[in-house]
mmCIF file of C-alpha atoms in Angstrom:
data_model
loop_
_atom_site.group_PDB
_atom_site.id
_atom_site.type_symbol
_atom_site.label_atom_id
_atom_site.label_comp_id
_atom_site.label_asym_id
_atom_site.label_seq_id
_atom_site.Cartn_x
_atom_site.Cartn_y
_atom_site.Cartn_z
ATOM 1 C CA MET A 118 12.267 -18.023 11.885
ATOM 2 C CA LYS A 119 11.058 -18.605 15.400
ATOM 3 C CA ASP A 120 7.983 -16.814 16.621
ATOM 4 C CA GLU A 121 7.648 -15.516 20.152
ATOM 5 C CA LYS A 122 11.198 -15.667 21.541
ATOM 6 C CA ASN A 123 13.087 -13.971 18.756
ATOM 7 C CA VAL A 124 15.922 -11.651 19.701
ATOM 8 C CA TYR A 125 16.100 -8.656 17.362
ATOM 9 C CA LEU A 126 19.328 -6.826 16.572
ATOM 10 C CA VAL A 127 18.915 -3.325 15.124
ATOM 11 C CA ILE A 128 22.008 -1.689 13.665
ATOM 12 C CA GLY A 129 21.722 2.025 12.948
ATOM 13 C CA LEU A 130 19.589 4.246 15.168
ATOM 14 C CA GLY A 131 18.469 6.982 12.842
ATOM 15 C CA ARG A 132 14.745 7.650 12.467
ATOM 16 C CA PHE A 133 14.160 4.360 10.649
ATOM 17 C CA GLY A 134 16.128 2.291 13.150
ATOM 18 C CA GLN A 135 14.557 4.007 16.146
ATOM 19 C CA ALA A 136 11.068 3.459 14.750
ATOM 20 C CA ILE A 137 11.820 -0.251 14.416
ATOM 21 C CA CYS A 138 13.171 -0.408 17.971
ATOM 22 C CA ARG A 139 10.199 1.383 19.485
ATOM 23 C CA THR A 140 7.668 -0.754 17.629
ATOM 24 C CA LEU A 141 9.363 -4.015 18.555
ATOM 25 C CA ALA A 142 9.742 -2.920 22.171
ATOM 26 C CA GLU A 143 6.069 -1.914 22.365
ATOM 27 C CA LYS A 144 5.215 -5.437 21.204
ATOM 28 C CA GLY A 145 7.280 -6.880 24.030
ATOM 29 C CA LYS A 146 10.121 -8.131 21.837
ATOM 30 C CA GLN A 147 13.712 -8.434 23.024
ATOM 31 C CA VAL A 148 15.815 -5.840 21.206
ATOM 32 C CA ILE A 149 19.542 -5.110 21.016
ATOM 33 C CA ALA A 150 20.197 -1.669 19.471
ATOM 34 C CA ILE A 151 23.584 -0.587 18.141
ATOM 35 C CA ASP A 152 24.968 2.650 16.740
ATOM 36 C CA ARG A 153 28.292 4.469 16.596
ATOM 37 C CA THR A 154 26.781 7.687 17.929
ATOM 38 C CA ARG A 155 26.534 7.889 21.710
ATOM 39 C CA GLN A 156 23.587 10.298 21.720
ATOM 40 C CA LEU A 157 21.466 7.982 19.583
ATOM 41 C CA VAL A 158 22.347 5.026 21.800
ATOM 42 C CA GLU A 159 21.348 6.995 24.908
ATOM 43 C CA GLU A 160 18.001 7.865 23.332
ATOM 44 C CA MET A 161 17.231 4.159 22.990
ATOM 45 C CA ALA A 162 18.651 3.060 26.342
ATOM 46 C CA GLU A 163 15.300 3.203 28.131
ATOM 47 C CA VAL A 164 13.392 1.743 25.185
ATOM 48 C CA VAL A 165 15.190 -1.499 24.344
ATOM 49 C CA ASP A 166 16.714 -4.323 26.375
ATOM 50 C CA LEU A 167 20.258 -3.360 25.434
ATOM 51 C CA ALA A 168 21.554 -0.256 23.663
ATOM 52 C CA ALA A 169 25.269 -0.236 22.879
ATOM 53 C CA GLN A 170 27.703 2.129 21.232
ATOM 54 C CA ALA A 171 29.659 -0.020 18.795
ATOM 55 C CA ASP A 172 31.096 -0.145 15.297
ATOM 56 C CA ALA A 173 28.898 -2.482 13.247
ATOM 57 C CA THR A 174 31.726 -3.007 10.759
ATOM 58 C CA ASP A 175 33.830 -4.629 13.496
ATOM 59 C CA SER A 176 33.030 -8.316 13.982
ATOM 60 C CA ASP A 177 34.569 -8.428 17.464
ATOM 61 C CA ALA A 178 32.569 -5.377 18.564
ATOM 62 C CA LEU A 179 29.327 -6.964 17.397
ATOM 63 C CA THR A 180 30.167 -10.205 19.154
ATOM 64 C CA LYS A 181 30.876 -8.392 22.423
ATOM 65 C CA VAL A 182 27.433 -6.756 22.478
ATOM 66 C CA GLY A 183 25.689 -10.085 21.924
ATOM 67 C CA ALA A 184 25.004 -10.005 18.194
ATOM 68 C CA LYS A 185 25.355 -13.775 17.982
ATOM 69 C CA THR A 186 22.272 -14.196 20.181
ATOM 70 C CA ALA A 187 20.082 -12.488 17.586
ATOM 71 C CA ASP A 188 17.587 -14.456 15.530
ATOM 72 C CA ILE A 189 16.777 -11.516 13.284
ATOM 73 C CA ALA A 190 19.062 -8.594 12.449
ATOM 74 C CA ILE A 191 17.968 -5.351 10.794
ATOM 75 C CA VAL A 192 20.696 -3.247 9.197
ATOM 76 C CA ALA A 193 18.990 0.145 9.308
ATOM 77 C CA ILE A 194 22.087 2.169 8.376
ATOM 78 C CA GLY A 195 21.154 5.000 6.020
ATOM 79 C CA SER A 196 23.527 6.835 3.704
ATOM 80 C CA ASN A 197 26.741 5.024 4.689
ATOM 81 C CA ILE A 198 26.456 2.347 2.015
ATOM 82 C CA GLU A 199 29.870 0.842 2.694
ATOM 83 C CA ALA A 200 29.079 0.391 6.386
ATOM 84 C CA SER A 201 25.733 -1.252 5.631
ATOM 85 C CA ILE A 202 27.348 -3.723 3.237
ATOM 86 C CA LEU A 203 30.139 -4.564 5.673
ATOM 87 C CA ALA A 204 27.691 -4.974 8.563
ATOM 88 C CA THR A 205 25.507 -7.282 6.474
ATOM 89 C CA THR A 206 28.522 -9.361 5.495
ATOM 90 C CA ILE A 207 29.629 -9.676 9.118
ATOM 91 C CA LEU A 208 26.147 -10.697 10.251
ATOM 92 C CA GLN A 209 26.203 -13.505 7.716
ATOM 93 C CA ASP A 210 29.651 -14.545 8.938
ATOM 94 C CA LEU A 211 28.218 -14.606 12.473
ATOM 95 C CA GLN A 212 25.483 -16.917 11.142
ATOM 96 C CA ILE A 213 22.538 -14.737 12.110
ATOM 97 C CA PRO A 214 19.512 -16.728 10.831
ATOM 98 C CA HIS A 215 17.700 -13.838 9.133
ATOM 99 C CA VAL A 216 19.179 -10.524 8.010
ATOM 100 C CA ILE A 217 17.091 -7.611 6.730
ATOM 101 C CA ALA A 218 18.967 -4.670 5.227
ATOM 102 C CA ARG A 219 17.969 -1.164 4.214
ATOM 103 C CA ALA A 220 18.986 -0.085 0.704
ATOM 104 C CA GLU A 221 19.438 3.395 -0.688
ATOM 105 C CA ASN A 222 19.187 2.387 -4.347
ATOM 106 C CA TYR A 223 18.909 -0.663 -6.585
ATOM 107 C CA THR A 224 22.670 -1.110 -6.971
ATOM 108 C CA HIS A 225 23.035 -1.058 -3.201
ATOM 109 C CA ALA A 226 20.183 -3.567 -2.952
ATOM 110 C CA ARG A 227 21.850 -5.981 -5.390
ATOM 111 C CA VAL A 228 25.084 -5.872 -3.434
ATOM 112 C CA LEU A 229 23.291 -6.437 -0.133
ATOM 113 C CA ALA A 230 21.548 -9.465 -1.602
ATOM 114 C CA ARG A 231 24.841 -10.847 -2.897
ATOM 115 C CA VAL A 232 26.556 -10.550 0.464
ATOM 116 C CA GLY A 233 23.757 -12.414 2.168
ATOM 117 C CA ALA A 234 20.819 -10.173 3.087
ATOM 118 C CA ASN A 235 17.708 -12.344 3.240
ATOM 119 C CA LYS A 236 15.475 -9.347 2.571
ATOM 120 C CA VAL A 237 16.183 -5.855 1.308
ATOM 121 C CA VAL A 238 13.854 -2.932 2.014
ATOM 122 C CA PHE A 239 13.516 0.600 0.638
ATOM 123 C CA PRO A 240 11.815 2.617 3.416
ATOM 124 C CA GLU A 241 11.445 5.877 1.497
ATOM 125 C CA ARG A 242 10.323 4.183 -1.712
ATOM 126 C CA ASP A 243 7.917 1.887 0.119
ATOM 127 C CA MET A 244 6.404 4.781 2.067
ATOM 128 C CA GLY A 245 6.069 6.834 -1.111
ATOM 129 C CA GLU A 246 4.346 3.981 -2.926
ATOM 130 C CA ARG A 247 2.051 3.402 0.035
ATOM 131 C CA LEU A 248 1.069 7.084 0.209
ATOM 132 C CA ALA A 249 0.462 7.250 -3.544
ATOM 133 C CA ALA A 250 -1.687 4.123 -3.377
ATOM 134 C CA LEU A 251 -3.756 5.625 -0.544
ATOM 135 C CA LEU A 252 -4.272 8.828 -2.523
ATOM 136 C CA ILE A 253 -5.469 6.862 -5.536
ATOM 137 C CA HIS A 254 -7.370 4.234 -3.543
ATOM 138 C CA PRO A 255 -8.510 5.784 -0.213
ATOM 139 C CA TRP A 256 -10.287 2.547 0.744
ATOM 140 C CA MET A 257 -6.883 0.889 1.227
ATOM 141 C CA SER A 258 -6.446 2.742 4.523
ATOM 142 C CA HIS A 259 -8.979 0.259 5.917
ATOM 143 C CA PHE A 260 -7.036 -2.769 4.661
ATOM 144 C CA VAL A 261 -3.788 -4.523 5.532
ATOM 145 C CA GLN A 262 -1.842 -6.967 3.427
ATOM 146 C CA VAL A 263 -1.422 -10.444 4.850
ATOM 147 C CA PRO A 264 2.371 -10.981 5.250
ATOM 148 C CA GLY A 265 3.805 -13.288 2.615
ATOM 149 C CA SER A 266 0.693 -13.248 0.438
ATOM 150 C CA LEU A 267 -1.176 -11.158 -2.133
ATOM 151 C CA PHE A 268 -4.294 -10.979 0.034
ATOM 152 C CA HIS A 269 -5.581 -7.861 1.753
ATOM 153 C CA VAL A 270 -7.960 -7.958 4.715
ATOM 154 C CA GLY A 271 -10.108 -5.076 5.836
ATOM 155 C CA GLU A 272 -13.453 -3.882 7.130
ATOM 156 C CA ILE A 273 -15.822 -1.744 5.099
ATOM 157 C CA ASN A 274 -19.526 -0.959 4.663
ATOM 158 C CA PRO A 275 -21.327 -2.932 1.950
ATOM 159 C CA ILE A 276 -21.904 -1.267 -1.403
ATOM 160 C CA ALA A 277 -25.473 -0.478 -2.463
ATOM 161 C CA GLU A 278 -26.038 -3.581 -4.584
ATOM 162 C CA MET A 279 -25.320 -5.879 -1.614
ATOM 163 C CA ILE A 280 -27.856 -4.413 0.790
ATOM 164 C CA GLY A 281 -30.945 -6.540 1.365
ATOM 165 C CA LYS A 282 -29.468 -9.643 -0.236
ATOM 166 C CA THR A 283 -28.302 -12.875 1.385
ATOM 167 C CA ILE A 284 -24.762 -14.192 1.221
ATOM 168 C CA GLU A 285 -26.031 -16.998 -1.017
ATOM 169 C CA GLU A 286 -27.773 -14.578 -3.386
ATOM 170 C CA LEU A 287 -24.657 -12.451 -3.680
ATOM 171 C CA ASP A 288 -22.476 -15.481 -4.479
ATOM 172 C CA PHE A 289 -19.719 -13.361 -2.975
ATOM 173 C CA ARG A 290 -16.733 -15.524 -3.839
ATOM 174 C CA THR A 291 -17.689 -15.772 -7.512
ATOM 175 C CA HIS A 292 -19.136 -12.301 -8.104
ATOM 176 C CA TYR A 293 -16.619 -10.272 -6.076
ATOM 177 C CA SER A 294 -13.621 -12.659 -6.071
ATOM 178 C CA SER A 295 -13.451 -12.072 -2.320
ATOM 179 C CA VAL A 296 -14.502 -13.750 0.894
ATOM 180 C CA ILE A 297 -16.581 -12.377 3.774
ATOM 181 C CA LEU A 298 -14.843 -13.398 7.004
ATOM 182 C CA SER A 299 -17.293 -11.828 9.440
ATOM 183 C CA ILE A 300 -19.911 -9.146 9.899
ATOM 184 C CA SER A 301 -20.105 -6.539 12.659
ATOM 185 C CA ARG A 302 -23.686 -5.496 13.441
ATOM 186 C CA ASP A 303 -25.033 -3.501 16.394
ATOM 187 C CA GLY A 304 -21.804 -3.957 18.308
ATOM 188 C CA GLU A 305 -21.621 -7.719 17.763
ATOM 189 C CA ARG A 306 -19.433 -9.660 15.360
ATOM 190 C CA PHE A 307 -20.457 -12.965 13.795
ATOM 191 C CA VAL A 308 -19.617 -15.310 10.929
ATOM 192 C CA PRO A 309 -22.436 -15.059 8.364
ATOM 193 C CA LYS A 310 -24.410 -18.011 7.051
ATOM 194 C CA LYS A 311 -25.832 -18.488 3.571
ATOM 195 C CA ASP A 312 -29.143 -16.944 4.598
ATOM 196 C CA THR A 313 -27.609 -13.929 6.363
ATOM 197 C CA VAL A 314 -29.011 -10.724 4.859
ATOM 198 C CA ILE A 315 -26.583 -7.840 4.379
ATOM 199 C CA GLN A 316 -27.816 -4.649 6.049
ATOM 200 C CA GLU A 317 -26.934 -1.038 5.278
ATOM 201 C CA ASN A 318 -25.097 -0.346 8.538
ATOM 202 C CA ASP A 319 -23.148 -3.614 8.579
ATOM 203 C CA MET A 320 -19.371 -3.590 8.652
ATOM 204 C CA ILE A 321 -18.105 -6.525 6.645
ATOM 205 C CA LEU A 322 -14.634 -7.978 7.099
ATOM 206 C CA VAL A 323 -13.471 -9.158 3.699
ATOM 207 C CA ALA A 324 -10.343 -10.730 2.225
ATOM 208 C CA GLY A 325 -9.191 -10.679 -1.370
ATOM 209 C CA GLN A 326 -6.470 -9.660 -3.756
ATOM 210 C CA LYS A 327 -6.023 -5.921 -4.334
ATOM 211 C CA GLU A 328 -6.933 -6.003 -8.018
ATOM 212 C CA ASP A 329 -10.158 -7.879 -7.238
ATOM 213 C CA LEU A 330 -11.103 -5.679 -4.294
ATOM 214 C CA GLU A 331 -10.611 -2.425 -6.150
ATOM 215 C CA LYS A 332 -13.145 -3.513 -8.805
ATOM 216 C CA TRP A 333 -15.989 -3.162 -6.322
ATOM 217 C CA VAL A 334 -14.767 -1.533 -3.101
ATOM 218 C CA GLU A 335 -14.264 1.792 -4.846
ATOM 219 C CA GLU A 336 -17.959 1.849 -5.668
ATOM 220 C CA LYS A 337 -18.491 2.524 -1.969
ATOM 221 C CA LYS A 338 -18.899 6.232 -1.241
ATOM 222 C CA GLU A 339 -16.047 7.497 0.949
#
C-alpha cells in the first residue's frame, strides 16, 4: 500500500464507519464515504472529501462515486451480511488494492476472506478483548502495539529494582527481554548510554513483547 496519498473508501456510515471517517479526516486523509441512508451521508458531508448516497451492492453506483480511485476500501457495513459480502466482492472486481471488511461472526469472516477481503476485523470483539486486557493489565493503557509486529511500545516509571543502577548493570535486554528507547527526565528526553543511572522520577520509553513486558511492568505500583 502507498503511504501519504492513499484515497480511502468507507462503505457503511454507522457508528463504526463514521468513527473511521472522522479519524481519517482528522489525519488529513482523502476519504470517500458511502451509505444508502441519506441522513447518514449528510452527517458526513462536512467531514470527508466526498459523501455519497449509493448502493454498495451496485457496481455501477460505486464506479460513479469514484470507488475505482480508492487505494484502500473499508466495508464497515454492520448487520446486513449479504450486503457486506456483495460489496466486498464488487470491490475486488473493481481491483481496489486493499480491502478491509467488518465481520459479524466467524462464518461471515470466512466468507469475506474467500471473496477477497485482504483483512477482516471484528470491532465489537476487538474492543471487548482490549477492554478485558486493560482491566487485567492496567499498564497496557500506556502502551501501543507496533502495527504488523508483536512488539508494544510505551512509557512508564522504572520499577524499584532499577532505580540507582546503570543501563549496563541492569543488562536490560537480557534481564527484562526489552529495550529502553529513551528516557524523559526533568522535561528533557534523551537516549541513555551504558553509564546512565536510572532515577526514581524517570519516565522510560521501552519496547518489548507483551508476555515479556508483563513479567516486570506489573511490579510497578499503579
